Tab-separated table of N, CA and C in Angstrom:
chain	number	residue	atom	x	y	z
G	1	MET	N	-95.919	165.487	18.698
G	1	MET	CA	-96.580	164.575	19.611
G	1	MET	C	-98.033	164.390	19.166
G	2	LYS	N	-98.448	163.145	19.056
G	2	LYS	CA	-99.804	162.837	18.627
G	2	LYS	C	-100.793	163.132	19.752
G	3	LYS	N	-101.879	163.772	19.378
G	3	LYS	CA	-102.906	164.067	20.380
G	3	LYS	C	-103.748	162.825	20.630
G	4	THR	N	-104.035	162.572	21.878
G	4	THR	CA	-104.909	161.461	22.229
G	4	THR	C	-106.329	161.987	22.354
G	5	HIS	N	-107.281	161.071	22.414
G	5	HIS	CA	-108.675	161.485	22.601
G	5	HIS	C	-108.839	162.276	23.888
G	6	LEU	N	-108.148	161.856	24.945
G	6	LEU	CA	-108.272	162.544	26.231
G	6	LEU	C	-107.759	163.970	26.123
G	7	PHE	N	-106.638	164.151	25.431
G	7	PHE	CA	-106.087	165.493	25.266
G	7	PHE	C	-107.041	166.356	24.444
G	8	THR	N	-107.595	165.803	23.375
G	8	THR	CA	-108.549	166.533	22.555
G	8	THR	C	-109.786	166.878	23.381
G	9	THR	N	-110.253	165.941	24.178
G	9	THR	CA	-111.405	166.174	25.039
G	9	THR	C	-111.096	167.272	26.048
G	10	LYS	N	-109.912	167.229	26.639
G	10	LYS	CA	-109.520	168.245	27.611
G	10	LYS	C	-109.468	169.617	26.944
G	11	GLU	N	-108.929	169.676	25.745
G	11	GLU	CA	-108.892	170.948	25.007
G	11	GLU	C	-110.303	171.475	24.783
G	12	TRP	N	-111.195	170.576	24.407
G	12	TRP	CA	-112.580	170.976	24.154
G	12	TRP	C	-113.214	171.528	25.425
G	13	LEU	N	-112.999	170.860	26.551
G	13	LEU	CA	-113.558	171.328	27.817
G	13	LEU	C	-112.966	172.670	28.218
G	14	GLU	N	-111.666	172.828	28.013
G	14	GLU	CA	-111.034	174.100	28.347
G	14	GLU	C	-111.605	175.224	27.494
G	15	LYS	N	-111.901	174.921	26.249
G	15	LYS	CA	-112.442	175.941	25.358
G	15	LYS	C	-113.841	176.374	25.818
G	16	LEU	N	-114.625	175.416	26.243
G	16	LEU	CA	-115.992	175.727	26.674
G	16	LEU	C	-116.069	176.220	28.116
G	17	ARG	N	-115.012	175.940	28.889
G	17	ARG	CA	-114.959	176.330	30.304
G	17	ARG	C	-116.210	175.871	31.037
G	18	ILE	N	-116.845	176.769	31.721
G	18	ILE	CA	-117.968	176.411	32.584
G	18	ILE	C	-119.282	176.258	31.813
G	19	LYS	N	-119.283	176.593	30.544
G	19	LYS	CA	-120.515	176.583	29.748
G	19	LYS	C	-121.258	175.250	29.827
G	20	ILE	N	-120.535	174.139	29.735
G	20	ILE	CA	-121.229	172.853	29.756
G	20	ILE	C	-121.902	172.590	31.088
G	21	PHE	N	-121.308	173.107	32.166
G	21	PHE	CA	-121.927	172.925	33.472
G	21	PHE	C	-123.039	173.936	33.698
G	22	ALA	N	-122.861	175.138	33.208
G	22	ALA	CA	-123.870	176.180	33.388
G	22	ALA	C	-125.135	175.866	32.603
G	23	SER	N	-124.992	175.215	31.463
G	23	SER	CA	-126.158	174.940	30.630
G	23	SER	C	-126.801	173.593	30.952
G	24	ALA	N	-126.142	172.780	31.756
G	24	ALA	CA	-126.674	171.470	32.116
G	24	ALA	C	-127.290	171.516	33.510
G	25	ASP	N	-128.328	170.725	33.695
G	25	ASP	CA	-128.980	170.654	35.005
G	25	ASP	C	-128.244	169.723	35.964
G	26	SER	N	-127.346	168.902	35.435
G	26	SER	CA	-126.604	167.965	36.280
G	26	SER	C	-125.316	167.561	35.573
G	27	LEU	N	-124.441	166.918	36.317
G	27	LEU	CA	-123.212	166.407	35.713
G	27	LEU	C	-123.543	165.340	34.674
G	28	ASP	N	-124.580	164.544	34.935
G	28	ASP	CA	-124.981	163.524	33.960
G	28	ASP	C	-125.427	164.164	32.650
G	29	GLU	N	-126.157	165.265	32.742
G	29	GLU	CA	-126.580	165.965	31.530
G	29	GLU	C	-125.368	166.555	30.810
G	30	ALA	N	-124.421	167.066	31.566
G	30	ALA	CA	-123.187	167.585	30.963
G	30	ALA	C	-122.443	166.462	30.246
G	31	ARG	N	-122.439	165.261	30.838
G	31	ARG	CA	-121.801	164.111	30.188
G	31	ARG	C	-122.483	163.807	28.856
G	32	GLU	N	-123.800	163.773	28.860
G	32	GLU	CA	-124.538	163.480	27.628
G	32	GLU	C	-124.249	164.529	26.557
G	33	ASP	N	-124.182	165.801	26.956
G	33	ASP	CA	-123.839	166.866	26.009
G	33	ASP	C	-122.443	166.647	25.440
G	34	ALA	N	-121.510	166.263	26.299
G	34	ALA	CA	-120.133	166.027	25.854
G	34	ALA	C	-120.058	164.808	24.936
G	35	TYR	N	-120.792	163.740	25.250
G	35	TYR	CA	-120.802	162.557	24.385
G	35	TYR	C	-121.308	162.924	22.995
G	36	THR	N	-122.339	163.764	22.941
G	36	THR	CA	-122.902	164.195	21.666
G	36	THR	C	-121.917	165.061	20.893
G	37	ALA	N	-121.252	165.966	21.597
G	37	ALA	CA	-120.314	166.881	20.949
G	37	ALA	C	-119.021	166.184	20.527
G	38	LEU	N	-118.681	165.092	21.191
G	38	LEU	CA	-117.425	164.374	20.917
G	38	LEU	C	-117.704	162.908	20.590
G	39	PRO	N	-118.430	162.643	19.508
G	39	PRO	CA	-118.831	161.265	19.221
G	39	PRO	C	-117.668	160.310	18.945
G	40	ASP	N	-116.521	160.836	18.520
G	40	ASP	CA	-115.375	159.976	18.213
G	40	ASP	C	-114.497	159.690	19.423
G	41	SER	N	-114.770	160.344	20.541
G	41	SER	CA	-113.983	160.118	21.759
G	41	SER	C	-114.628	159.014	22.588
G	42	PRO	N	-113.820	158.083	23.075
G	42	PRO	CA	-114.381	157.038	23.942
G	42	PRO	C	-115.033	157.669	25.178
G	43	LYS	N	-116.158	157.113	25.577
G	43	LYS	CA	-116.890	157.682	26.714
G	43	LYS	C	-116.050	157.721	27.989
G	44	HIS	N	-115.186	156.723	28.199
G	44	HIS	CA	-114.383	156.735	29.426
G	44	HIS	C	-113.383	157.889	29.406
G	45	HIS	N	-112.944	158.324	28.228
G	45	HIS	CA	-112.067	159.497	28.152
G	45	HIS	C	-112.854	160.768	28.454
G	46	VAL	N	-114.065	160.852	27.921
G	46	VAL	CA	-114.924	162.005	28.198
G	46	VAL	C	-115.219	162.062	29.693
G	47	ASP	N	-115.560	160.919	30.280
G	47	ASP	CA	-115.849	160.864	31.718
G	47	ASP	C	-114.651	161.313	32.550
G	48	ALA	N	-113.461	160.822	32.207
G	48	ALA	CA	-112.257	161.180	32.967
G	48	ALA	C	-111.993	162.680	32.887
G	49	ALA	N	-112.126	163.241	31.699
G	49	ALA	CA	-111.882	164.675	31.533
G	49	ALA	C	-112.935	165.499	32.269
G	50	LEU	N	-114.201	165.102	32.173
G	50	LEU	CA	-115.264	165.825	32.875
G	50	LEU	C	-115.092	165.739	34.387
G	51	ASP	N	-114.750	164.566	34.880
G	51	ASP	CA	-114.546	164.414	36.329
G	51	ASP	C	-113.411	165.300	36.815
G	52	ARG	N	-112.306	165.301	36.085
G	52	ARG	CA	-111.165	166.131	36.468
G	52	ARG	C	-111.551	167.610	36.427
G	53	TYR	N	-112.229	168.007	35.369
G	53	TYR	CA	-112.627	169.404	35.218
G	53	TYR	C	-113.624	169.802	36.308
G	54	HIS	N	-114.584	168.933	36.587
G	54	HIS	CA	-115.604	169.197	37.597
G	54	HIS	C	-114.968	169.354	38.972
G	55	ASN	N	-114.045	168.459	39.312
G	55	ASN	CA	-113.369	168.546	40.611
G	55	ASN	C	-112.531	169.811	40.718
G	56	THR	N	-111.868	170.196	39.643
G	56	THR	CA	-111.092	171.440	39.623
G	56	THR	C	-112.006	172.636	39.810
G	57	LEU	N	-113.144	172.609	39.163
G	57	LEU	CA	-114.117	173.695	39.283
G	57	LEU	C	-114.615	173.819	40.719
G	58	ILE	N	-114.930	172.704	41.347
G	58	ILE	CA	-115.399	172.716	42.741
G	58	ILE	C	-114.324	173.290	43.663
G	59	GLU	N	-113.077	172.856	43.487
G	59	GLU	CA	-111.981	173.364	44.322
G	59	GLU	C	-111.776	174.863	44.122
G	60	THR	N	-111.894	175.331	42.893
G	60	THR	CA	-111.737	176.761	42.604
G	60	THR	C	-112.830	177.573	43.283
G	61	VAL	N	-114.061	177.092	43.213
G	61	VAL	CA	-115.184	177.787	43.850
G	61	VAL	C	-114.989	177.814	45.366
G	62	LYS	N	-114.551	176.703	45.949
G	62	LYS	CA	-114.305	176.656	47.395
G	62	LYS	C	-113.228	177.655	47.805
G	63	GLN	N	-112.160	177.736	47.025
G	63	GLN	CA	-111.075	178.668	47.339
G	63	GLN	C	-111.563	180.110	47.303
G	64	HIS	N	-112.361	180.440	46.296
G	64	HIS	CA	-112.874	181.806	46.188
G	64	HIS	C	-113.877	182.118	47.294
G	65	ALA	N	-114.613	181.115	47.736
G	65	ALA	CA	-115.582	181.320	48.811
G	65	ALA	C	-114.880	181.589	50.140
G	66	ASN	N	-113.689	181.045	50.301
G	66	ASN	CA	-112.940	181.213	51.548
G	66	ASN	C	-112.073	182.464	51.569
G	67	GLU	N	-112.037	183.204	50.489
G	67	GLU	CA	-111.204	184.423	50.440
G	67	GLU	C	-111.918	185.599	51.059
């Protein structure tokens, strides 16, 4: 199966985990870091992967806060 840019982007985000968010002052800064690190990936794919990852991260933190 051929990897798409989105899949490659998702793999990259999974590899870095929270690092891109921990080192960035905002989601916009994290986006800029991702655009720089993934110059061959379309920005809308990077945005989609970051949004999905960010929302998953927020839900995970909320779940742990409620335990």
